[in-house]
């Protein structure tokens, strides 16, 4: 098994030149020449706007989709020919919370545990523990057809964690969860990572990604455009203050102010990062107004991973 | 014994009480209306064969396609369950469930036709064989289709073709190649058993041989399904 060059831990995911083509004559590519390494014990985030290839990447890592080109080793095994034992070491939380509607939450989780090879006794005990920890115990004996979206999402987590996988693939794991449940999820993921599992999660929530992930990568148009620890990426982004102006202008304003780095300028919005706090703000406003634009609102906040993506691609994480 | 899919199918059937009642009542009412309606016996037997075969094929194909579309089957495949175990447990459980659901209708036929115990037992065996074949076929058709609508179309066309091939709608010349080939389609034996229960004169190819051929047809269908299980499971895991 390959080892991680930074930590010397075994690699759970080692992808080289990964591509996924689809459509007529496989003319469209959802993933393009993607290299990726995730070590055991690491929590790795995959970020990107809708259509960037996040779900496709997770589908390949979950052995649901086959790559069109490149190589992919999962837990030391070849993902092109996933064996039963390899799949039993992987836990998957898909985006859609599909369950067996006629059965109760407990029965659903027990079924997936048994299908993953657990004994009846182990399945019962672990399902009970996880239902309790995720706050689902009191509803565990109700049919899933009566569950809310959040409860269905929690049940997905129970089913993915019950066999204690060495590789966890999570698509928007916190979607629909209330703050206490998010906290419990963060604890569970932390425990799995501490036990040596690799966790790969896709999210649109940059706050979760910053808090939970040791490293993240950004996908854009199927390509990996940036990768690193959130803190490093934020440092490299430059600036300590993000200033956004909502405008009415005939055209994008041309703003040049010392200490201010303009990341986005359209006739409706201007986003800039300042390395000197709010000091450049008066000059910025003056420059915009001098260009004939009107300023409707100004938002000031600390830069986050959305700004890292904006700087790297010129596109916005939430919009595209 | 770890047979989670087998247990799942029985548990689901027990929980879906409305579906269970419909699955028993609808075939019973249809069979009763034909049996008590004075239709010619040979035509009635053909109608029963069509009904029972459709019940098995559609009952396997449509839920499979729906579970693929909803992503449930894909999730089951990704647990690492052995594809052959997944398919064979499902076919066996669902065929037996279908047989139990059709039992009242079959017993009504035996009662109205004043069939002997041996003839009735023969019908039960032919019904189970036909439903095993129908369930395996249903999963194949759902795997080949790309949508629920396509699944229903494939199921209707394939079932009618196999009923035709099995001699339900026409009788090939005895001893011809067609007559030999039709024996291997379990719907043929089911039709013969239904004719026997309905009191139609025994077919020229009567005896033990058709039952053996029919058994071979069922085993072949299950064998081919088992061989193709990894491919069928991989198709099920892909989101459409």
Coordinates of C-alpha atoms in Angstrom, one line a residue:
Chain A
X1 CA 0.0 0.0 0.0
X2 CA 1.3 3.5 -0.9
X3 CA 2.1 5.9 1.9
X4 CA 1.4 9.6 2.3
X5 CA 4.6 11.6 1.6
X6 CA 3.6 14.2 4.3
X7 CA 2.6 12.0 7.2
X8 CA 3.9 8.5 6.2
X9 CA 0.5 7.1 6.9
X10 CA -0.9 4.5 4.5
X11 CA -2.9 6.0 1.7
X12 CA -6.6 5.1 1.7
X13 CA -7.2 6.8 -1.7
X14 CA -4.5 7.1 -4.4
X15 CA -5.9 8.4 -7.7
X16 CA -3.7 9.2 -10.7
X17 CA -5.0 10.9 -13.9
X18 CA -8.6 9.9 -13.0
X19 CA -11.2 10.7 -15.7
X20 CA -14.9 10.1 -16.0
X21 CA -16.4 10.6 -19.5
X22 CA -20.2 10.4 -20.2
X23 CA -22.7 11.4 -22.8
X24 CA -22.8 10.6 -26.5
X25 CA -19.5 9.0 -27.5
X26 CA -18.2 9.8 -24.0
X27 CA -17.7 13.3 -25.3
X28 CA -18.2 15.0 -22.0
X29 CA -15.9 14.7 -19.0
X30 CA -17.1 15.0 -15.4
X31 CA -13.6 14.5 -14.1
X32 CA -10.4 15.5 -15.9
X33 CA -6.9 14.1 -15.1
X34 CA -7.5 14.2 -11.4
X35 CA -4.8 13.2 -8.9
X36 CA -5.8 12.7 -5.3
X37 CA -4.2 11.3 -2.2
X38 CA -6.0 10.8 1.1
X39 CA -4.2 9.1 4.0
X40 CA -5.7 6.9 6.7
X41 CA -6.8 9.0 9.6
X42 CA -7.4 12.1 7.5
X43 CA -10.6 14.1 6.9
X44 CA -10.5 15.4 3.4
X45 CA -13.0 17.9 1.9
X46 CA -14.1 18.2 -1.7
X47 CA -15.5 21.6 -2.5
X48 CA -16.8 23.1 -5.7
X49 CA -19.9 24.6 -7.3
X50 CA -22.8 22.5 -8.6
X51 CA -21.7 20.5 -11.6
X52 CA -18.0 20.7 -10.6
X53 CA -17.7 16.9 -10.4
X54 CA -18.0 16.4 -6.6
X55 CA -20.7 13.8 -6.7
X56 CA -19.0 12.0 -9.7
X57 CA -15.8 11.9 -7.7
X58 CA -17.5 10.5 -4.7
X59 CA -19.3 7.9 -6.9
X60 CA -16.0 6.7 -8.2
X61 CA -14.5 6.5 -4.7
X62 CA -17.6 4.6 -3.5
X63 CA -17.0 2.1 -6.4
X64 CA -20.5 3.0 -7.8
X65 CA -19.0 4.5 -11.0
X66 CA -16.1 3.3 -13.0
X67 CA -13.4 5.7 -14.1
X68 CA -12.9 6.0 -17.9
X69 CA -9.1 6.5 -17.5
X70 CA -6.5 6.7 -14.9
X71 CA -5.8 4.5 -11.9
X72 CA -7.5 4.4 -8.5
X73 CA -6.4 2.4 -5.5
X74 CA -8.7 2.3 -2.5
X75 CA -7.3 0.9 0.8
X76 CA -4.6 -0.8 -1.3
X77 CA -7.1 -2.5 -3.7
X78 CA -7.9 -1.8 -7.3
X79 CA -11.1 0.2 -7.5
X80 CA -11.7 -1.0 -11.1
X81 CA -12.4 -4.5 -9.8
X82 CA -14.0 -3.8 -6.4
X83 CA -14.1 -7.0 -4.3
X84 CA -16.7 -7.8 -1.7
X85 CA -14.1 -7.4 1.1
X86 CA -13.1 -3.9 -0.3
X87 CA -16.7 -2.7 -0.4
X88 CA -17.2 -3.9 3.1
X89 CA -14.4 -1.6 4.3
X90 CA -16.2 1.4 2.7
X91 CA -19.1 3.4 4.1
X92 CA -21.1 5.6 1.9
X93 CA -23.6 8.4 2.6
X94 CA -25.2 9.4 -0.7
X95 CA -26.8 12.7 -1.3
X96 CA -30.3 11.2 -1.6
X97 CA -31.6 9.6 1.5
X98 CA -33.0 6.4 -0.1
X99 CA -34.2 3.9 2.4
X100 CA -36.6 0.9 2.5
X101 CA -39.8 2.8 3.3
X102 CA -41.9 0.0 4.7
X103 CA -39.3 -0.9 7.4
X104 CA -38.5 1.0 10.6
X105 CA -35.3 3.0 11.0
X106 CA -33.8 0.3 13.2
X107 CA -34.7 -2.4 10.7
X108 CA -33.2 -0.5 7.8
X109 CA -30.0 0.0 9.7
X110 CA -29.9 -3.6 10.8
X111 CA -30.4 -4.7 7.2
X112 CA -27.5 -2.7 5.9
X113 CA -25.4 -3.9 8.8
X114 CA -26.2 -7.6 8.0
X115 CA -25.6 -7.0 4.3
X116 CA -22.2 -5.6 5.2
X117 CA -21.5 -8.9 6.9
X118 CA -22.1 -8.1 10.6
X119 CA -23.5 -10.9 12.8
X120 CA -27.1 -10.5 14.1
X121 CA -25.9 -9.6 17.6
X122 CA -23.2 -7.1 16.5
X123 CA -25.7 -5.5 14.1
X124 CA -28.3 -5.1 16.8
X125 CA -25.8 -3.7 19.4
X126 CA -24.0 -1.2 17.0
X127 CA -27.3 0.0 15.4
X128 CA -28.7 0.7 18.9
X129 CA -25.5 2.6 19.9
X130 CA -25.5 4.7 16.8
X131 CA -29.2 5.5 16.8
X132 CA -28.7 6.7 20.4
X133 CA -25.7 8.8 19.6
X134 CA -27.3 10.5 16.6
X135 CA -30.5 11.2 18.6
X136 CA -32.7 8.9 16.6
X137 CA -33.4 6.2 19.3
X138 CA -36.8 7.5 20.2
X139 CA -38.0 7.3 16.6
X140 CA -36.1 4.1 15.7
X141 CA -39.1 1.9 15.7
X142 CA -41.3 4.1 13.5
X143 CA -41.5 3.3 9.7
X144 CA -39.0 5.4 7.6
X145 CA -42.0 6.6 5.5
X146 CA -42.9 8.7 8.6
X147 CA -39.4 10.3 8.9
X148 CA -38.5 13.9 8.2
X149 CA -35.7 14.7 5.8
X150 CA -33.3 15.3 8.7
X151 CA -34.1 12.0 10.3
X152 CA -33.6 10.2 7.0
X153 CA -30.2 11.9 6.7
X154 CA -29.3 10.7 10.2
X155 CA -30.3 7.2 9.4
X156 CA -28.0 7.3 6.4
X157 CA -25.1 8.1 8.7
X158 CA -26.0 5.2 11.0
X159 CA -26.1 2.8 8.1
X160 CA -22.7 4.1 6.7
X161 CA -21.0 4.0 10.1
X162 CA -22.4 0.8 11.5
X163 CA -19.7 -1.6 10.1
X164 CA -16.9 0.8 11.1
X165 CA -15.5 1.3 7.7
X166 CA -11.9 2.2 6.9
X167 CA -13.0 4.7 4.2
X168 CA -16.0 6.9 4.6
X169 CA -17.4 8.7 1.6
X170 CA -19.9 11.4 2.5
X171 CA -21.9 13.5 0.2
X172 CA -23.2 16.6 2.1
X173 CA -23.2 14.8 5.4
X174 CA -24.5 17.7 7.4
X175 CA -27.3 18.6 5.0
X176 CA -30.6 18.9 6.8
X177 CA -29.1 18.3 10.3
X178 CA -29.8 20.6 13.2
X179 CA -26.8 22.2 15.1
X180 CA -26.8 19.5 17.9
X181 CA -26.8 16.7 15.3
X182 CA -24.0 18.4 13.4
X183 CA -22.0 18.5 16.5
X184 CA -22.6 14.8 17.1
X185 CA -21.7 14.0 13.5
X186 CA -18.5 16.0 13.9
X187 CA -17.7 13.9 17.0
X188 CA -18.4 10.6 15.2
X189 CA -16.3 11.6 12.2
X190 CA -13.5 12.6 14.6
X191 CA -13.6 9.3 16.3
X192 CA -13.5 7.3 13.1
X193 CA -10.6 9.4 11.8
X194 CA -8.8 8.8 15.2
X195 CA -9.4 5.1 14.7
X196 CA -7.5 5.3 11.4
X197 CA -10.4 5.7 8.9
X198 CA -10.0 8.0 6.0
X199 CA -13.0 10.3 5.5
X200 CA -13.7 12.1 2.2
X201 CA -16.7 14.5 2.3
X202 CA -18.2 16.7 -0.3
X203 CA -19.9 19.8 0.9
X204 CA -21.1 23.2 -0.2
X205 CA -20.8 24.4 3.4
X206 CA -17.4 26.0 3.7
X207 CA -17.8 26.5 7.5
X208 CA -18.1 22.8 8.0
X209 CA -15.2 22.1 5.7
X210 CA -13.0 24.6 7.5
X211 CA -13.9 23.1 10.9
X212 CA -13.8 19.4 10.0
X213 CA -11.3 18.9 7.3
X214 CA -7.5 18.7 7.6
X215 CA -7.2 19.3 3.9
X216 CA -9.6 20.3 1.1
X217 CA -9.5 20.4 -2.6
X218 CA -11.6 22.5 -5.0
X219 CA -13.1 21.1 -8.2
X220 CA -14.1 23.3 -11.1
X221 CA -15.3 21.9 -14.4
X222 CA -14.1 18.5 -13.3
X223 CA -10.6 19.6 -12.7
X224 CA -8.8 20.0 -9.4
X225 CA -7.9 23.7 -9.2
X226 CA -6.5 23.9 -5.6
X227 CA -5.6 21.7 -2.7
X228 CA -4.3 22.2 0.8
X229 CA -5.1 22.8 4.5
X230 CA -7.9 25.4 4.9
X231 CA -5.7 27.6 7.0
X232 CA -2.9 27.6 4.4
X233 CA -5.3 28.3 1.6
X234 CA -6.8 31.2 3.5
X235 CA -3.3 32.6 4.2
X236 CA -2.3 32.3 0.5
X237 CA -5.6 34.0 -0.5
X238 CA -4.1 37.2 1.0
X239 CA -5.9 39.8 2.9
X240 CA -7.6 39.8 6.3
X241 CA -10.8 41.5 5.3
X242 CA -13.3 40.9 2.6
X243 CA -15.2 43.9 1.3
X244 CA -18.2 43.4 -1.0
X245 CA -20.1 46.3 -2.5
X246 CA -23.6 45.9 -4.1
X247 CA -23.7 48.3 -7.1
X248 CA -25.7 49.8 -9.8
X249 CA -23.4 50.6 -12.7
X250 CA -23.5 50.6 -16.4
X251 CA -20.4 48.5 -16.6
X252 CA -17.9 46.8 -14.2
X253 CA -16.0 49.5 -12.3
X254 CA -12.2 49.7 -12.8
X255 CA -10.9 50.0 -9.2
X256 CA -7.2 50.4 -8.4
X257 CA -6.5 51.1 -4.7
X258 CA -3.3 50.4 -2.8
X259 CA -3.6 47.4 -0.4
X260 CA -6.8 46.2 -2.1
X261 CA -7.0 43.1 -4.3
X262 CA -10.1 43.1 -6.5
X263 CA -11.3 39.5 -6.9
X264 CA -14.6 40.1 -8.8
X265 CA -16.0 43.2 -10.5
X266 CA -19.3 43.2 -12.4
X267 CA -21.9 46.0 -13.0
X268 CA -23.7 44.7 -9.8
X269 CA -21.0 43.5 -7.5
X270 CA -17.5 44.2 -6.5
X271 CA -15.5 41.9 -4.2
X272 CA -12.1 42.8 -2.9
X273 CA -9.7 41.6 -0.3
X274 CA -7.8 44.0 1.9
X275 CA -4.5 43.3 3.7
X276 CA -4.9 46.6 5.7
X277 CA -8.3 46.0 7.3
X278 CA -10.8 48.8 6.5
X279 CA -8.2 51.4 5.7
X280 CA -8.7 51.2 1.9
X281 CA -12.5 51.4 2.2
X282 CA -12.8 55.2 1.7
X283 CA -10.6 55.1 -1.4
X284 CA -12.6 52.1 -2.8
X285 CA -15.9 53.9 -2.4
X286 CA -14.5 57.1 -4.0
X287 CA -13.1 55.1 -6.9
X288 CA -16.5 53.3 -7.5
X289 CA -18.5 56.5 -7.2
X290 CA -16.1 58.4 -9.5
X291 CA -16.8 55.8 -12.2
X292 CA -20.5 56.7 -12.1
X293 CA -21.8 53.7 -10.1
X294 CA -24.1 53.8 -7.1
X295 CA -23.3 51.8 -4.0
X296 CA -26.4 50.2 -2.4
X297 CA -24.8 48.1 0.3
X298 CA -21.4 47.2 1.7
X299 CA -20.7 43.8 3.4
X300 CA -17.5 43.3 5.4
X301 CA -16.4 40.0 6.8
X302 CA -13.4 37.7 7.3
X303 CA -12.4 35.8 4.1
X304 CA -13.3 32.1 4.0
X305 CA -12.9 29.3 1.5
X306 CA -15.4 30.8 -0.9
X307 CA -13.0 33.6 -1.4
X308 CA -10.1 31.2 -1.9
X309 CA -12.2 29.6 -4.7
X310 CA -13.1 33.0 -6.2
X311 CA -9.4 34.0 -6.2
X312 CA -8.4 30.8 -7.9
X313 CA -11.1 30.5 -10.6
X314 CA -12.8 33.9 -10.9
X315 CA -16.0 32.0 -10.3
X316 CA -18.2 31.8 -7.3
X317 CA -18.5 28.7 -5.2
X318 CA -22.3 29.0 -4.6
X319 CA -23.5 30.3 -7.9
X320 CA -22.0 28.4 -10.9
Chain B
X1 CA -27.3 -18.2 8.2
X2 CA -26.8 -14.7 6.8
X3 CA -29.6 -14.2 4.2
X4 CA -30.5 -10.6 4.7
X5 CA -32.2 -10.1 1.4
X6 CA -34.4 -13.2 1.9
X7 CA -35.4 -11.9 5.3
X8 CA -35.9 -8.4 4.0
X9 CA -38.4 -9.5 1.3
X10 CA -40.6 -11.4 3.7
X11 CA -40.5 -8.6 6.3
X12 CA -41.4 -6.0 3.6
X13 CA -44.3 -8.2 2.4
X14 CA -45.6 -8.5 5.9
X15 CA -45.4 -4.8 6.5
X16 CA -47.1 -3.8 3.2
X17 CA -50.5 -5.1 4.2
X18 CA -52.5 -3.1 1.6
X19 CA -50.3 -4.4 -1.2
X20 CA -50.5 -7.9 0.2
X21 CA -54.3 -7.8 0.2
X22 CA -54.4 -6.4 -3.3
X23 CA -51.9 -9.1 -4.5
X24 CA -54.2 -11.8 -3.2
X25 CA -57.6 -10.2 -4.0
X26 CA -57.0 -8.9 -7.6
X27 CA -55.9 -12.3 -9.1
X28 CA -58.6 -14.1 -7.1
X29 CA -61.3 -11.8 -8.4
X30 CA -60.0 -12.0 -12.0
X31 CA -59.7 -15.8 -11.8
X32 CA -63.2 -16.1 -10.2
X33 CA -64.8 -14.0 -12.9
X34 CA -63.4 -16.2 -15.7
X35 CA -63.9 -19.5 -13.9
X36 CA -67.5 -18.7 -13.0
X37 CA -68.3 -16.8 -16.2
X38 CA -68.7 -19.9 -18.4
X39 CA -65.7 -19.1 -20.7
X40 CA -64.5 -22.0 -22.9
X41 CA -62.1 -24.0 -20.7
X42 CA -59.1 -24.0 -23.1
X43 CA -59.4 -20.2 -23.4
X44 CA -59.8 -19.8 -19.7
X45 CA -56.6 -21.8 -19.1
X46 CA -54.7 -19.6 -21.5
X47 CA -56.1 -16.5 -19.7
X48 CA -54.9 -17.9 -16.3
X49 CA -51.5 -18.6 -17.7
X50 CA -51.2 -15.0 -19.0
X51 CA -52.4 -13.6 -15.7
X52 CA -50.0 -15.7 -13.5
X53 CA -47.0 -15.1 -15.8
X54 CA -47.6 -11.4 -15.9
X55 CA -48.1 -11.3 -12.1
X56 CA -44.6 -12.9 -11.6
X57 CA -42.7 -10.9 -14.3
X58 CA -44.2 -7.5 -13.5
X59 CA -44.0 -8.1 -9.7
X60 CA -40.3 -8.7 -10.0
X61 CA -39.4 -6.1 -12.7
X62 CA -41.3 -3.0 -11.6
X63 CA -40.1 -3.0 -7.9
X64 CA -36.5 -3.7 -9.1
X65 CA -36.6 -0.8 -11.5
X66 CA -38.2 1.5 -8.9
X67 CA -35.6 0.6 -6.3
X68 CA -32.8 1.3 -8.8
X69 CA -34.3 4.7 -9.6
X70 CA -34.6 5.5 -5.9
X71 CA -31.1 4.5 -5.3
X72 CA -31.9 1.8 -2.7
X73 CA -30.6 -1.1 -4.7
X74 CA -27.4 0.8 -5.4
X75 CA -26.8 1.3 -1.7
X76 CA -27.4 -2.4 -1.1
X77 CA -24.9 -3.4 -3.8
X78 CA -22.3 -1.0 -2.3
X79 CA -22.5 -2.8 1.1
X80 CA -20.4 -5.5 -0.5
X81 CA -23.1 -8.1 -0.5
X82 CA -22.4 -11.0 -2.9
X83 CA -24.4 -10.2 -6.1
X84 CA -25.4 -13.8 -6.6
X85 CA -26.7 -13.9 -3.1
X86 CA -28.6 -10.7 -3.6
X87 CA -30.3 -11.9 -6.8
X88 CA -31.0 -15.5 -5.8
X89 CA -32.3 -14.7 -2.4
X90 CA -34.6 -12.1 -4.0
X91 CA -35.8 -14.4 -6.7
X92 CA -36.5 -17.3 -4.4
X93 CA -38.2 -15.2 -1.7
X94 CA -40.4 -13.2 -4.2
X95 CA -41.4 -16.4 -6.2
X96 CA -42.5 -18.1 -3.0
X97 CA -44.4 -14.9 -1.9
X98 CA -46.1 -14.7 -5.4
X99 CA -47.0 -18.4 -5.1
X100 CA -48.6 -17.8 -1.7
X101 CA -50.5 -14.8 -3.0
X102 CA -51.8 -16.7 -6.0
X103 CA -52.7 -19.8 -3.9
X104 CA -56.3 -18.8 -3.2
X105 CA -56.9 -18.2 -6.9
X106 CA -55.2 -21.6 -7.7
X107 CA -57.3 -23.4 -5.1
X108 CA -60.5 -21.8 -6.5
X109 CA -59.5 -23.2 -9.9
X110 CA -59.0 -26.6 -8.4
X111 CA -62.3 -26.4 -6.7
X112 CA -64.3 -25.2 -9.7
X113 CA -62.6 -27.7 -11.9
X114 CA -63.1 -30.6 -9.4
X115 CA -59.4 -31.4 -9.8
X116 CA -57.9 -34.4 -8.0
X117 CA -55.3 -33.9 -5.3
X118 CA -52.5 -35.0 -7.7
X119 CA -53.6 -32.5 -10.4
X120 CA -53.8 -29.8 -7.8
X121 CA -50.3 -30.6 -6.5
X122 CA -49.1 -30.6 -10.1
X123 CA -50.5 -27.1 -10.5
X124 CA -48.8 -26.0 -7.3
X125 CA -45.4 -27.2 -8.6
X126 CA -45.9 -25.8 -12.0
X127 CA -46.9 -22.5 -10.5
X128 CA -43.8 -22.3 -8.3
X129 CA -41.6 -23.2 -11.3
X130 CA -43.3 -20.6 -13.5
X131 CA -43.0 -17.9 -10.9
X132 CA -39.3 -18.7 -10.3
X133 CA -38.7 -18.3 -14.0
X134 CA -40.9 -15.2 -14.1
X135 CA -39.1 -13.5 -11.2
X136 CA -35.6 -14.2 -12.7
X137 CA -36.9 -12.9 -16.1
X138 CA -38.4 -9.8 -14.4
X139 CA -35.0 -8.8 -12.9
X140 CA -33.3 -9.4 -16.2
X141 CA -35.7 -7.2 -18.0
X142 CA -35.4 -4.4 -15.4
X143 CA -31.6 -4.6 -15.6
X144 CA -31.8 -4.2 -19.4
X145 CA -34.2 -1.3 -19.3
X146 CA -33.2 2.3 -18.6
X147 CA -36.4 3.5 -17.0
X148 CA -39.6 2.3 -15.3
X149 CA -41.6 2.8 -18.4
X150 CA -39.1 0.8 -20.5
X151 CA -39.2 -1.9 -17.9
X152 CA -43.0 -2.2 -18.2
X153 CA -42.7 -2.3 -22.0
X154 CA -40.0 -5.0 -21.9
X155 CA -41.9 -7.0 -19.4
X156 CA -45.1 -7.0 -21.4
X157 CA -43.4 -7.9 -24.7
X158 CA -41.1 -10.5 -23.3
X159 CA -43.8 -12.2 -21.3
X160 CA -46.2 -12.4 -24.2
X161 CA -43.5 -13.7 -26.5
X162 CA -42.5 -16.4 -24.0
X163 CA -46.1 -17.4 -23.5
X164 CA -46.5 -17.6 -27.2
X165 CA -43.2 -19.6 -27.4
X166 CA -44.5 -21.8 -24.6
X167 CA -47.5 -22.8 -26.7
X168 CA -50.1 -20.9 -24.7
X169 CA -51.6 -19.3 -27.8
X170 CA -51.0 -22.0 -30.3
X171 CA -50.2 -25.7 -30.4
X172 CA -47.2 -26.7 -32.6
X173 CA -47.2 -30.1 -34.3
X174 CA -46.4 -32.9 -31.9
X175 CA -42.7 -34.0 -32.2
X176 CA -41.7 -30.8 -34.1
X177 CA -38.6 -28.8 -33.1
X178 CA -40.9 -26.1 -31.9
X179 CA -42.8 -28.5 -29.7
X180 CA -39.6 -29.7 -28.1
X181 CA -38.3 -26.1 -27.6
X182 CA -41.5 -24.9 -26.0
X183 CA -41.2 -27.6 -23.2
X184 CA -38.2 -25.8 -21.8
X185 CA -40.2 -22.6 -21.2
X186 CA -41.7 -23.1 -17.7
X187 CA -44.8 -21.1 -18.8
X188 CA -45.6 -24.1 -21.1
X189 CA -45.8 -26.5 -18.1
X190 CA -47.8 -24.0 -16.1
X191 CA -50.3 -23.7 -19.0
X192 CA -50.5 -27.5 -19.2
X193 CA -51.2 -27.7 -15.4
X194 CA -53.9 -25.1 -15.7
X195 CA -55.5 -26.9 -18.6
X196 CA -55.5 -30.1 -16.5
X197 CA -57.1 -28.3 -13.5
X198 CA -59.7 -26.7 -15.8
X199 CA -60.6 -30.1 -17.1
X200 CA -59.3 -29.7 -20.7
X201 CA -58.1 -32.9 -22.3
X202 CA -54.5 -33.7 -21.3
X203 CA -52.0 -32.4 -23.9
X204 CA -50.2 -34.7 -26.2
X205 CA -46.9 -34.1 -24.5
X206 CA -48.3 -35.0 -21.1
X207 CA -46.4 -37.0 -18.5
X208 CA -43.2 -36.5 -16.5
X209 CA -41.0 -35.3 -19.3
X210 CA -42.5 -31.8 -19.6
X211 CA -42.1 -31.3 -15.9
X212 CA -38.4 -32.2 -16.2
X213 CA -37.9 -29.9 -19.2
X214 CA -39.7 -27.2 -17.2
X215 CA -37.4 -27.8 -14.2
X216 CA -34.4 -27.6 -16.5
X217 CA -35.7 -24.3 -17.9
X218 CA -36.0 -22.9 -14.4
X219 CA -32.5 -24.0 -13.4
X220 CA -31.1 -22.5 -16.6
X221 CA -32.9 -19.2 -15.9
X222 CA -31.5 -19.2 -12.3
X223 CA -28.1 -20.2 -13.5
X224 CA -27.9 -17.5 -16.2
X225 CA -29.1 -15.0 -13.6
X226 CA -26.4 -16.1 -11.1
X227 CA -23.7 -15.9 -13.8
X228 CA -24.8 -12.4 -14.8
X229 CA -25.3 -11.3 -11.2
X230 CA -22.2 -9.0 -11.1
X231 CA -23.3 -7.2 -14.2
X232 CA -26.9 -6.9 -13.0
X233 CA -25.7 -5.6 -9.6
X234 CA -23.4 -3.1 -11.3
X235 CA -26.3 -1.8 -13.4
X236 CA -28.4 -1.5 -10.3
X237 CA -25.7 0.5 -8.5
X238 CA -25.5 3.2 -11.3
X239 CA -27.9 6.1 -10.8
X240 CA -30.0 6.5 -13.9

